[in-house]
mmCIF file of C-alpha atoms (C1' of nucleotides) in Angstrom:
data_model
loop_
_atom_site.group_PDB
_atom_site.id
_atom_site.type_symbol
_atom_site.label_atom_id
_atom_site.label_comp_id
_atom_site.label_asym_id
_atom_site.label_seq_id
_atom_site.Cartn_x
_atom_site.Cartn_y
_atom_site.Cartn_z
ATOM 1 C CA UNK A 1423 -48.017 -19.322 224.604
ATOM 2 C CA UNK A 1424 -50.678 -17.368 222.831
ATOM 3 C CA UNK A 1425 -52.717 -15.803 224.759
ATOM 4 C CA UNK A 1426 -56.888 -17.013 222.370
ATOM 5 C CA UNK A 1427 -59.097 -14.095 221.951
ATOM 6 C CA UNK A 1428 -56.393 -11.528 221.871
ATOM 7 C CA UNK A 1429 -56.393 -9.509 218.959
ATOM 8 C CA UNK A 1430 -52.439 -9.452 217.950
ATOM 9 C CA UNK A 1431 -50.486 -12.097 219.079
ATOM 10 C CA UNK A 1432 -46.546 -11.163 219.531
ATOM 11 C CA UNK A 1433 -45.491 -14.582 218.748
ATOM 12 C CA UNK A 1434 -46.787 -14.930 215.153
ATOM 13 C CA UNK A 1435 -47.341 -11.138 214.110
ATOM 14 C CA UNK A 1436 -45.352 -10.525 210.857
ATOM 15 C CA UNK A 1437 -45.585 -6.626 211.966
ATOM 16 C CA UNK A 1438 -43.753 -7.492 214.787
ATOM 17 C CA UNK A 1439 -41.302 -9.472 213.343
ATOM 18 C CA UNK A 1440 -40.762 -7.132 210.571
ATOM 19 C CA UNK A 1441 -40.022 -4.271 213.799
ATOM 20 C CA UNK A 1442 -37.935 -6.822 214.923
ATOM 21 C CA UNK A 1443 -35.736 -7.143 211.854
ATOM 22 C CA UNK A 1444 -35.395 -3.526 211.289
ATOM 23 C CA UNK A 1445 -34.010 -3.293 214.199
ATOM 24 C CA UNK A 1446 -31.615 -5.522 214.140
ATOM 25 C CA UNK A 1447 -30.305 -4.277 210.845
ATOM 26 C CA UNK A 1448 -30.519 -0.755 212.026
ATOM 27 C CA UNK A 1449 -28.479 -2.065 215.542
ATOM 28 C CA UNK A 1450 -25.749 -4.258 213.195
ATOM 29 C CA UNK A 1451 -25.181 -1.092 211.101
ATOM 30 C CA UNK A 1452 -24.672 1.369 213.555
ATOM 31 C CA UNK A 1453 -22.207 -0.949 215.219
ATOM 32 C CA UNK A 1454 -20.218 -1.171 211.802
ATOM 33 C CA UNK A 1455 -21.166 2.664 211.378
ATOM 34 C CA UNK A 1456 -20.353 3.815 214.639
ATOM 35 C CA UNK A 1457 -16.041 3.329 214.272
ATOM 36 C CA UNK A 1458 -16.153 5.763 211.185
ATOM 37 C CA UNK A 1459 -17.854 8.116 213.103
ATOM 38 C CA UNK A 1460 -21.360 8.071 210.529
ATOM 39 C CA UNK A 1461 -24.489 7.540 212.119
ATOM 40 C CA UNK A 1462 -27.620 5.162 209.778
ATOM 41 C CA UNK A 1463 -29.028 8.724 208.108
ATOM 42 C CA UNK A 1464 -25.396 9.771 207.856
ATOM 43 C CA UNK A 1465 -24.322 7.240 205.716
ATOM 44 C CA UNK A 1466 -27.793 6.980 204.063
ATOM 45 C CA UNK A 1467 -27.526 10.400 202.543
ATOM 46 C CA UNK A 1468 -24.286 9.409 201.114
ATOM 47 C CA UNK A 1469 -24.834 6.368 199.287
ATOM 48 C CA UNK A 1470 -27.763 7.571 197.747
ATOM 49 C CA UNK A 1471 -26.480 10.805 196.491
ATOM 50 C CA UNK A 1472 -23.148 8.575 195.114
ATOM 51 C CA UNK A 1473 -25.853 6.228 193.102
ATOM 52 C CA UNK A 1474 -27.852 9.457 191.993
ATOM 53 C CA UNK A 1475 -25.991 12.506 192.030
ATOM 54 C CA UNK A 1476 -27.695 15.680 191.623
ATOM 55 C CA UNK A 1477 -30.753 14.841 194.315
ATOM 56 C CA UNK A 1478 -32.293 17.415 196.007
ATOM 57 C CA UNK A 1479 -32.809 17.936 199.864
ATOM 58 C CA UNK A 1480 -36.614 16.944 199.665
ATOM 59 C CA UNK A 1481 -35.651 13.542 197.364
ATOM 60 C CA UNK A 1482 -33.191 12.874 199.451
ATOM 61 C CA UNK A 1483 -35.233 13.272 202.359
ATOM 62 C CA UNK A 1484 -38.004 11.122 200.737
ATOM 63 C CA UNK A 1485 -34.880 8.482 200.058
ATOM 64 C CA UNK A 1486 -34.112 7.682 203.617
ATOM 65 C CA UNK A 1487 -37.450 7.962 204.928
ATOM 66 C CA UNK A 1488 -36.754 11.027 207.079
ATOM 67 C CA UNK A 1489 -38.801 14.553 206.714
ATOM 68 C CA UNK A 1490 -37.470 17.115 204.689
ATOM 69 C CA UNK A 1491 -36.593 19.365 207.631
ATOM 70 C CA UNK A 1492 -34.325 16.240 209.466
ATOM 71 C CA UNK A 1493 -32.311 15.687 206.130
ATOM 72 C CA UNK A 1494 -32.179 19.798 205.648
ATOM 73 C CA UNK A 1495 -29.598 19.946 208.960
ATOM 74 C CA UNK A 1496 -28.017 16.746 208.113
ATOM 75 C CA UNK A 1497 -27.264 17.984 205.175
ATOM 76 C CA UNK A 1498 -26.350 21.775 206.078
ATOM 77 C CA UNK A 1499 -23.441 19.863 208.544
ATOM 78 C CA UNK A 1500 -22.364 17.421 205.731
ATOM 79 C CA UNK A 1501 -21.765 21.038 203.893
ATOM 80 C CA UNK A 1502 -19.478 22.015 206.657
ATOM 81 C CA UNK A 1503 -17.898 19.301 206.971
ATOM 82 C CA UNK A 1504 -17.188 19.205 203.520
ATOM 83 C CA UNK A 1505 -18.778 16.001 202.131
ATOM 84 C CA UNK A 1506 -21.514 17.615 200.296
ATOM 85 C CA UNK A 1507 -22.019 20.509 197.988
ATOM 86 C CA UNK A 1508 -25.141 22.099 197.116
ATOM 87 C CA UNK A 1509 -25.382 25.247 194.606
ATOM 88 C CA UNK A 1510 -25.630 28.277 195.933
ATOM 89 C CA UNK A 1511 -28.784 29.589 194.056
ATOM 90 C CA UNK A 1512 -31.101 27.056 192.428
ATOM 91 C CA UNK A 1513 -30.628 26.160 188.935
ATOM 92 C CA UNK A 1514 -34.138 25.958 188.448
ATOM 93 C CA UNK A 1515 -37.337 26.859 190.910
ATOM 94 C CA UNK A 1516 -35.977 26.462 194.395
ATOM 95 C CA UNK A 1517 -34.626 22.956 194.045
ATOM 96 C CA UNK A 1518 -31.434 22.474 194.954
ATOM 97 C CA UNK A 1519 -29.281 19.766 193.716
ATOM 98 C CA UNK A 1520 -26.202 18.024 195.722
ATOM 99 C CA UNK A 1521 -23.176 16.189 195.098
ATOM 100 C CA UNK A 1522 -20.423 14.542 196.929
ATOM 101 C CA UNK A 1523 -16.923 15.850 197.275
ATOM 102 C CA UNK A 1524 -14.431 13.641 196.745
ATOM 103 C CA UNK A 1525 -13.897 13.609 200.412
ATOM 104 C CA UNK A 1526 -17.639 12.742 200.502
ATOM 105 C CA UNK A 1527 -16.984 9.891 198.168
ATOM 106 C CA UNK A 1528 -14.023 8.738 200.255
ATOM 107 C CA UNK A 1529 -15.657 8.384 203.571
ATOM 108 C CA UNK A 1530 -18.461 6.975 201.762
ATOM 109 C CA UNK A 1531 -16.213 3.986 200.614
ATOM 110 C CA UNK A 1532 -15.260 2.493 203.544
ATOM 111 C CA UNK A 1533 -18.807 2.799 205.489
ATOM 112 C CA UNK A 1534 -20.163 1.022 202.236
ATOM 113 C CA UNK A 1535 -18.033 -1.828 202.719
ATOM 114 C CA UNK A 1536 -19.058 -2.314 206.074
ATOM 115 C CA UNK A 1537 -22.205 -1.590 205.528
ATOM 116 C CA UNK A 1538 -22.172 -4.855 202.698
ATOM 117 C CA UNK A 1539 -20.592 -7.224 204.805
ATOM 118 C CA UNK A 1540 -23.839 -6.548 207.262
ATOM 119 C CA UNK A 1541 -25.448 -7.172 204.822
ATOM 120 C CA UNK A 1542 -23.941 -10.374 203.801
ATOM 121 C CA UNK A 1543 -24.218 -11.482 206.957
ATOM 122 C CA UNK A 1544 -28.149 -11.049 207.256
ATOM 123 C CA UNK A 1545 -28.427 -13.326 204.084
ATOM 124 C CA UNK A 1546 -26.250 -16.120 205.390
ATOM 125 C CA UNK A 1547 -27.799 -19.331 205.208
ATOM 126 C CA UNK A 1548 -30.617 -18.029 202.479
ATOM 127 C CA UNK A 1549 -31.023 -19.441 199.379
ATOM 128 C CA UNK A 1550 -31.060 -17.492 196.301
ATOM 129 C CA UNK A 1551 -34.998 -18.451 195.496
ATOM 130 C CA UNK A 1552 -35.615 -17.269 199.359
ATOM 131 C CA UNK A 1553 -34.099 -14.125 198.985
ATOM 132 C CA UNK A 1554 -35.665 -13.221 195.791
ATOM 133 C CA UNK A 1555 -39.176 -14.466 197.740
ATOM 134 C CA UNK A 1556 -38.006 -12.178 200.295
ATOM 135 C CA UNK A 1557 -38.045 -9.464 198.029
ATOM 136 C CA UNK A 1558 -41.471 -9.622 196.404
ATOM 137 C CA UNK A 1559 -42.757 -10.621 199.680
ATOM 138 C CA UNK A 1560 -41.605 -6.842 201.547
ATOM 139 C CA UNK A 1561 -41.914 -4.827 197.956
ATOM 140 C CA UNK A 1562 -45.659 -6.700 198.608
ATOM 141 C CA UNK A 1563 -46.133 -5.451 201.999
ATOM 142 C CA UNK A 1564 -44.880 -1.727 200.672
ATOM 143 C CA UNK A 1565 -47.152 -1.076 198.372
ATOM 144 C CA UNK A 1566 -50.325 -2.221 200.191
ATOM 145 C CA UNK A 1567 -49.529 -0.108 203.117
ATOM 146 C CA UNK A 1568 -48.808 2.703 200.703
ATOM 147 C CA UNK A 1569 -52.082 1.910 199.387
ATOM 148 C CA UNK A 1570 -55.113 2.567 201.776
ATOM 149 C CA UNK A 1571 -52.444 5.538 203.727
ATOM 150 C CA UNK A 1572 -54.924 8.402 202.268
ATOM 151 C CA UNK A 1573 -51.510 9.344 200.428
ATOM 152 C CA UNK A 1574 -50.133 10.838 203.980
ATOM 153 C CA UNK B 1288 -30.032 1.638 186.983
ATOM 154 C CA UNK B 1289 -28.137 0.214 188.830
ATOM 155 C CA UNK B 1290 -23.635 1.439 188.611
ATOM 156 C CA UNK B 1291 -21.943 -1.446 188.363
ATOM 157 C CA UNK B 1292 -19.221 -1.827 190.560
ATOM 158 C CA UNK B 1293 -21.387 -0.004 193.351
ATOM 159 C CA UNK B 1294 -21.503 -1.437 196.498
ATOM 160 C CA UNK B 1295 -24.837 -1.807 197.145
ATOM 161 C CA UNK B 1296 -27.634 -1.246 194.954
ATOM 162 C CA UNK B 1297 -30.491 -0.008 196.208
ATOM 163 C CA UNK B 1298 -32.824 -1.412 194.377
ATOM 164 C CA UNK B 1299 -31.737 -4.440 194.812
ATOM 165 C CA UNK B 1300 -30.731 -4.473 198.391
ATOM 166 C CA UNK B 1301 -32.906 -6.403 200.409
ATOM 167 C CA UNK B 1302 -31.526 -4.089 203.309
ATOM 168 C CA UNK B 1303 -32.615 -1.105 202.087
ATOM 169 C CA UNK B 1304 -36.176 -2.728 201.153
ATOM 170 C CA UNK B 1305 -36.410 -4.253 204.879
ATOM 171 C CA UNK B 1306 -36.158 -0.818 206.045
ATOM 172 C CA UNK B 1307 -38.546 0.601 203.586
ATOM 173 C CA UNK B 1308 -41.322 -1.668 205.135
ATOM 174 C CA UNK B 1309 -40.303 -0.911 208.461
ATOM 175 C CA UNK B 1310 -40.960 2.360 207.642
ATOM 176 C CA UNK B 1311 -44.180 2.293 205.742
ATOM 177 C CA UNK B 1312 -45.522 0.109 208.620
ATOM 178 C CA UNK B 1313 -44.032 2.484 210.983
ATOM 179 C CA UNK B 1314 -46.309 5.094 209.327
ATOM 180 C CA UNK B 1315 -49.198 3.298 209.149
ATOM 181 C CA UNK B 1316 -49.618 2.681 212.907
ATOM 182 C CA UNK B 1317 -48.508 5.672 213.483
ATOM 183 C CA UNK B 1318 -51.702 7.122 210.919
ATOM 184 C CA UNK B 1319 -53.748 4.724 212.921
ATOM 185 C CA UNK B 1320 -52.682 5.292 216.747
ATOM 186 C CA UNK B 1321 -52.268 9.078 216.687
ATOM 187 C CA UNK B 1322 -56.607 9.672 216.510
ATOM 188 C CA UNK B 1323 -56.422 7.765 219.922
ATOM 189 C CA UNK B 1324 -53.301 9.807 221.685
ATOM 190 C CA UNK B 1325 -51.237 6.970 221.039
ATOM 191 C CA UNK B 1326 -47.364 6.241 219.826
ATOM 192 C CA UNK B 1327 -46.241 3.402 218.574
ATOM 193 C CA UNK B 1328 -43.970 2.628 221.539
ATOM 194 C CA UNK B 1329 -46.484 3.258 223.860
ATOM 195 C CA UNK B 1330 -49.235 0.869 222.102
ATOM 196 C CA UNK B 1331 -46.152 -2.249 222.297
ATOM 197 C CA UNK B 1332 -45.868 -1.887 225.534
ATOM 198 C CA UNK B 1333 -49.242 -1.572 226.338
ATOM 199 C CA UNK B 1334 -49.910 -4.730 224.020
ATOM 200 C CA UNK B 1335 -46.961 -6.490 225.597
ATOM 201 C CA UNK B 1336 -47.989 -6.044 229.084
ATOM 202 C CA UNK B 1337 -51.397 -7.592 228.027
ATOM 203 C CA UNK B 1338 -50.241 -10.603 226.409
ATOM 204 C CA UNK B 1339 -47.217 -11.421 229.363
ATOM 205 C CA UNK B 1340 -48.458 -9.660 232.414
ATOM 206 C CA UNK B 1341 -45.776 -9.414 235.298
ATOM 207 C CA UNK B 1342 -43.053 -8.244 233.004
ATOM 208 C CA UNK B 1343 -40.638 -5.764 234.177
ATOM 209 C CA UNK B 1344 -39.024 -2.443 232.310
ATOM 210 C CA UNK B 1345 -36.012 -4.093 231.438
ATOM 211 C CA UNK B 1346 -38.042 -6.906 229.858
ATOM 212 C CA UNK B 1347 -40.566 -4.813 228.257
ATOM 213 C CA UNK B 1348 -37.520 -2.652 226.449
ATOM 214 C CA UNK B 1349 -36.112 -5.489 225.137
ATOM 215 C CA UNK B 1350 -39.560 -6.288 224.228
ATOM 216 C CA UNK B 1351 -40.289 -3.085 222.383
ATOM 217 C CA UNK B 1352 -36.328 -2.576 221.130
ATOM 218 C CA UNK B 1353 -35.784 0.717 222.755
ATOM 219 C CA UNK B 1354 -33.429 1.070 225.549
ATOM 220 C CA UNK B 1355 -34.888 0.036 229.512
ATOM 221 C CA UNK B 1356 -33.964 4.548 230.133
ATOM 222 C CA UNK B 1357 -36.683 5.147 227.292
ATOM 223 C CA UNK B 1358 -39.032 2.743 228.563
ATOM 224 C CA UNK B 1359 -38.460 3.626 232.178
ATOM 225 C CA UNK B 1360 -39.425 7.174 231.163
ATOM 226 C CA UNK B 1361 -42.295 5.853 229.463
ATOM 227 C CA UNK B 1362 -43.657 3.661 231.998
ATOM 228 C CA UNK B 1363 -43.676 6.229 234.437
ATOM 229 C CA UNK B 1364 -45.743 8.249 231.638
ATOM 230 C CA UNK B 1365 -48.093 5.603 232.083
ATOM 231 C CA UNK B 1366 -48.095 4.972 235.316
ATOM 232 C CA UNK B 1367 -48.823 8.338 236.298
ATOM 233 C CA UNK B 1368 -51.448 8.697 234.076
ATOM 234 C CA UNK B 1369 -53.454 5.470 235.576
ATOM 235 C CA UNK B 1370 -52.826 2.985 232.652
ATOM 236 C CA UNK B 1371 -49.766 1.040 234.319
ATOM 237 C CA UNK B 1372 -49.260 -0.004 238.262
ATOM 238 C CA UNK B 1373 -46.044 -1.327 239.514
ATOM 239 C CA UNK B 1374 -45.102 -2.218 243.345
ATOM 240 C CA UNK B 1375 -43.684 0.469 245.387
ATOM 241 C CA UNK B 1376 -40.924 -2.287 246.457
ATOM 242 C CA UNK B 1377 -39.930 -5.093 244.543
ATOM 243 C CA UNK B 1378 -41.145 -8.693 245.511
ATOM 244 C CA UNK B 1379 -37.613 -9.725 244.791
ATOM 245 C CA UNK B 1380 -34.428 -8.426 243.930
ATOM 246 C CA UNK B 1381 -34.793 -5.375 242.357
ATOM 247 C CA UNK B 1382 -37.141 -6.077 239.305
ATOM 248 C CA UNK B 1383 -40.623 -4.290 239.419
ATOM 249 C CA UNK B 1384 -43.572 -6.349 237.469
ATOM 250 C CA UNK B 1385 -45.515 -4.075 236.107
ATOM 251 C CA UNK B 1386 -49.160 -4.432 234.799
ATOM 252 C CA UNK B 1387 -52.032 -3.046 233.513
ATOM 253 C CA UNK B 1388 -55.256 -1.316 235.043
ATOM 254 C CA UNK B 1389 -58.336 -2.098 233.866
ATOM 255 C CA UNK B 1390 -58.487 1.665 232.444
ATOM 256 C CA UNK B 1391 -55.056 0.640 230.576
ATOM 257 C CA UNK B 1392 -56.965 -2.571 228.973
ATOM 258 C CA UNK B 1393 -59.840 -0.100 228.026
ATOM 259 C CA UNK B 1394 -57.485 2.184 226.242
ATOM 260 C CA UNK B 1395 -55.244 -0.710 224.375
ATOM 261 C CA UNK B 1396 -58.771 -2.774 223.477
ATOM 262 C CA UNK B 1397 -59.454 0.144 220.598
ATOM 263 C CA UNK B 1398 -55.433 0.519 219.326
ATOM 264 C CA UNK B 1399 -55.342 -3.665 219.088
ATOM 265 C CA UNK B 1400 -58.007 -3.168 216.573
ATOM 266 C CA UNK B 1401 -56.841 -0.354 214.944
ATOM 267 C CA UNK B 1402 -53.520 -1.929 214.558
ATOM 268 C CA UNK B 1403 -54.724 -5.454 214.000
ATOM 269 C CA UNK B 1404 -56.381 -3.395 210.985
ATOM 270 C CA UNK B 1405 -53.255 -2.005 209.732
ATOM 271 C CA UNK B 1406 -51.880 -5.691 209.667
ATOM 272 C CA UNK B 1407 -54.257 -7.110 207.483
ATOM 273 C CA UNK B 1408 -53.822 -4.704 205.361
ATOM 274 C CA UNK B 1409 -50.250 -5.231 205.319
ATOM 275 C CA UNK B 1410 -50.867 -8.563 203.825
ATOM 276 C CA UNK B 1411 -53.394 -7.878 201.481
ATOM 277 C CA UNK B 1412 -53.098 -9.987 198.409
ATOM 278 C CA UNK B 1413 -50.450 -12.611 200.202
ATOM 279 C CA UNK B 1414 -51.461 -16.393 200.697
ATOM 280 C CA UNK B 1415 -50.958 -18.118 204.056
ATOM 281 C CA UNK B 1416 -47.732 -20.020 201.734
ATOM 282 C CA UNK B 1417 -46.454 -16.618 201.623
ATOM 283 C CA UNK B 1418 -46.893 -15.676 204.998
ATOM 284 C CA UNK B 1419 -45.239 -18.174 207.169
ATOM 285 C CA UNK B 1420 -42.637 -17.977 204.079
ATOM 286 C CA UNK B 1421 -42.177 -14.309 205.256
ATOM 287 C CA UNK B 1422 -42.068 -15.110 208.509
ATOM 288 C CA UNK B 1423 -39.180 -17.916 208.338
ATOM 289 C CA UNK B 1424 -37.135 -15.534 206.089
ATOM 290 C CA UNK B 1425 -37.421 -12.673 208.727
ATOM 291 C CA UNK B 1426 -36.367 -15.397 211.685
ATOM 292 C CA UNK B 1427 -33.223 -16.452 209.629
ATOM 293 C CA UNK B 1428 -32.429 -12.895 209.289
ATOM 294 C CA UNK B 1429 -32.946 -11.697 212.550
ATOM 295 C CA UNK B 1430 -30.733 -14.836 213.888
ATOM 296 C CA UNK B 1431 -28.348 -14.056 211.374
ATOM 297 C CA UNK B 1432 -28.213 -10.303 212.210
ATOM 298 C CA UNK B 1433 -27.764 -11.200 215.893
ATOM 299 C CA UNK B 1434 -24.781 -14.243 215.805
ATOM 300 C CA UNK B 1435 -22.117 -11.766 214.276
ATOM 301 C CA UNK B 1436 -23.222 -8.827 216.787
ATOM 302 C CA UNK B 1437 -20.584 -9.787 219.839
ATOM 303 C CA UNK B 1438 -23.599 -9.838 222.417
ATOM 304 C CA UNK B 1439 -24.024 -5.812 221.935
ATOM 305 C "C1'" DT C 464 -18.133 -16.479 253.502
ATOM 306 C "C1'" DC C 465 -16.424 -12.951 250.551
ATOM 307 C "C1'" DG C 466 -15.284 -10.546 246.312
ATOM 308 C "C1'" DA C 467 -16.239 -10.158 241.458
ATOM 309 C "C1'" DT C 468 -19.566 -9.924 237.972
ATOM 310 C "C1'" DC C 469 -23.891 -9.011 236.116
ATOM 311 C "C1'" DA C 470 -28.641 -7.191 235.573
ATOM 312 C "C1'" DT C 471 -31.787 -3.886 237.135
ATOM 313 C "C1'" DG C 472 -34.037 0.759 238.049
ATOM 314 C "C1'" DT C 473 -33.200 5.414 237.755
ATOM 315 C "C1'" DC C 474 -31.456 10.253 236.982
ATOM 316 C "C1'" DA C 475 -29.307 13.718 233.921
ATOM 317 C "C1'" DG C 476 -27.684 15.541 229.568
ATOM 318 C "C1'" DA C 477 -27.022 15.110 224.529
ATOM 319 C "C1'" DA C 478 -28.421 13.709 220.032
ATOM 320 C "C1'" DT C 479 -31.742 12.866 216.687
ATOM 321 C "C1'" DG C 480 -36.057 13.318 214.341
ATOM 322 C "C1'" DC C 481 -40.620 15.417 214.060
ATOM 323 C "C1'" DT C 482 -44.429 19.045 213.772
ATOM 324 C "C1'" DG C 483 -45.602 23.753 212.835
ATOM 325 C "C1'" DA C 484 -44.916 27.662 210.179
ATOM 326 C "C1'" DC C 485 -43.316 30.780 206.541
ATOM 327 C "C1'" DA C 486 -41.742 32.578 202.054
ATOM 328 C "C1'" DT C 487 -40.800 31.429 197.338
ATOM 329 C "C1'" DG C 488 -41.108 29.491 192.754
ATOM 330 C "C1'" DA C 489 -43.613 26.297 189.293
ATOM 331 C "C1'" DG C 490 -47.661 24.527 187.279
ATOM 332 C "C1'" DT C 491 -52.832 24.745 186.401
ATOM 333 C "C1'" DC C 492 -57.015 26.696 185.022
ATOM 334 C "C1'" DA C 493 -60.467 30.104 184.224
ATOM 335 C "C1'" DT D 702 -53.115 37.742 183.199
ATOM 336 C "C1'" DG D 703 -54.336 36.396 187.916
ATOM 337 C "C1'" DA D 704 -55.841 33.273 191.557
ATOM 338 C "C1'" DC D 705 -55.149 28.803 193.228
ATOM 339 C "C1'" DT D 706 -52.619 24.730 194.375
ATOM 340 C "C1'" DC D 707 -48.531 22.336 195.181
ATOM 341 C "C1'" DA D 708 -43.643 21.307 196.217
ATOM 342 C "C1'" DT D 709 -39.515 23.107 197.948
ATOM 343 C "C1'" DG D 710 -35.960 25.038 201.334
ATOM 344 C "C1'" DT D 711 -35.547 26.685 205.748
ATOM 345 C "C1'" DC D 712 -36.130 28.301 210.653
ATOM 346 C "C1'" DA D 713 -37.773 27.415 215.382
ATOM 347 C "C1'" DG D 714 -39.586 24.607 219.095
ATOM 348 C "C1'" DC D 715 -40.886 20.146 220.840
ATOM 349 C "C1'" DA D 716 -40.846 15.079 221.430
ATOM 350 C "C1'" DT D 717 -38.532 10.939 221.610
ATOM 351 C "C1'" DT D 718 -34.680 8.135 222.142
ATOM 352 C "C1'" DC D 719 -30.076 7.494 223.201
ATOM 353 C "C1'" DT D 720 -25.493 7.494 225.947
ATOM 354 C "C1'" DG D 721 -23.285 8.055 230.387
ATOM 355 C "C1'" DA D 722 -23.344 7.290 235.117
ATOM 356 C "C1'" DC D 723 -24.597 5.548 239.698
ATOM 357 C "C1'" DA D 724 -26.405 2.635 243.474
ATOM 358 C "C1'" DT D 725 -28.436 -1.717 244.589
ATOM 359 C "C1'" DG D 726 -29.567 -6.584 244.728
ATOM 360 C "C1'" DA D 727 -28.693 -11.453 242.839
ATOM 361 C "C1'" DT D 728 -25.467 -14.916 241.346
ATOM 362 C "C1'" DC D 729 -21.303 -17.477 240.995
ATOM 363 C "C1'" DG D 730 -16.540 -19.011 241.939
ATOM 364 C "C1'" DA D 731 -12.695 -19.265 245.035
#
DNA sequence: TCGATCATGTCAGAATGCTGACATGAGTCA
DNA sequence: TGACTCATGTCAGCATTCTGACATGATCGA
């Protein structure tokens, strides 16, 4: 199965398996996601702006793990459409600080619930102790990748 | 913190965590891969065709969790560029094996290490109890992820 | 043997995210 | 005060990945 001498072995790489989850996650919510018409980013955005109103485009950006400039049109078409709104000049400096609409917070109920029972599902079968392990375990992983990235 | 009665809490939700990794990994290899003219899609497959030689584009999507149109495009990236040979006809059926030239070994020999790098760094400060730990607890998730996910 | 089903390779177009670049406002320090 | 650095919002262009669609070859059941 593996293959000796070869320096990163599919099999038993925890970076691969780690792609491998994400993706999975990413696929199972975008099939729950997908019916209320709100792609992964989509519904991102959202939820973190209903647990911390007042964010700002660049925070927000920062919060999904998408650049600036990706969550700046997301966020000019949840505008549009209505689910977002952002002062028009900046209370302070340039930063500009959003909110849901109440529409915003309506669509975002119903993708959250989804979104939870995905996430119920992915912990099936794990005990609490393994899911707190879990946790340290990828908080672990975070911060010493963080670490030696030159601060990029 | 946390708003009680929220659906999910962020910083609590293993979910959200998961993809936090992904994503600082994501950026690491990414940090690591670009000096060499590298993406991280194109260093899996590359790495993939190394350790299972003979595998075909639909297997080496799956593989690499992007769609067999991405990799196809891909593939003939790297085919054209001297890295990748596949048959003119198929041996059978209509699957193509691909596999790499010794130019394509060259060029994945200095992004194994590079990567390999970026993995032990990722588990920095984690004992080999908390490895395969990790690595069960991604498994269950992954299997869990997958059984609800009606074959899509 | 034949028709239905499925997986594969491939092309084309659309969506999504990223890099590059610019102007603006805040904070820092001499 | 003035120069420098940094973060922000935003526009434009490019790269990557996806969805939709089609033809072809293998497989299985009647």
């Amino acid at each position: 199965m593996s293959q000796d001498g070869a320096g990163v072995d599919l099999e038993t790489s925890l970076g691969y398996l780690l792609k491998e989850a994400s993706s999975a996650l990413r696929s199972a919510m975008e099939g729950v996601l997908r019916p209320l018409g709100m792609s992964v980013t989509h519904y991102s955005c959202l939820e973190l702006l209903a647990q911390r109103p007042g964010l700002s485009n660049s925070e927000l950006a920062r919060g999904t793990f998408v650049t600036r400039q990706t969550m700046n049109v997301l966020l000019q078409a949840l505008e549009r459409d209505g689910y977002v709104t952002r002062p028009a000049e900046a209370p302070f400096g340039k930063v500009l600080p959003a909110e849901l609409t109440p529409s915003g917070r309506r669509s975002l109920e119903k993708a959250t619930a989804a979104v939870r029972s995905v996430e119920v599902r992915m912990l099936a079968g794990m005990t609490e102790a393994e899911q707190s392990g879990a946790f340290r375990i990828l908080q672990s992983m975070v911060r010493s990748l963080r670490d030696g990235n030159d601060g990029v």
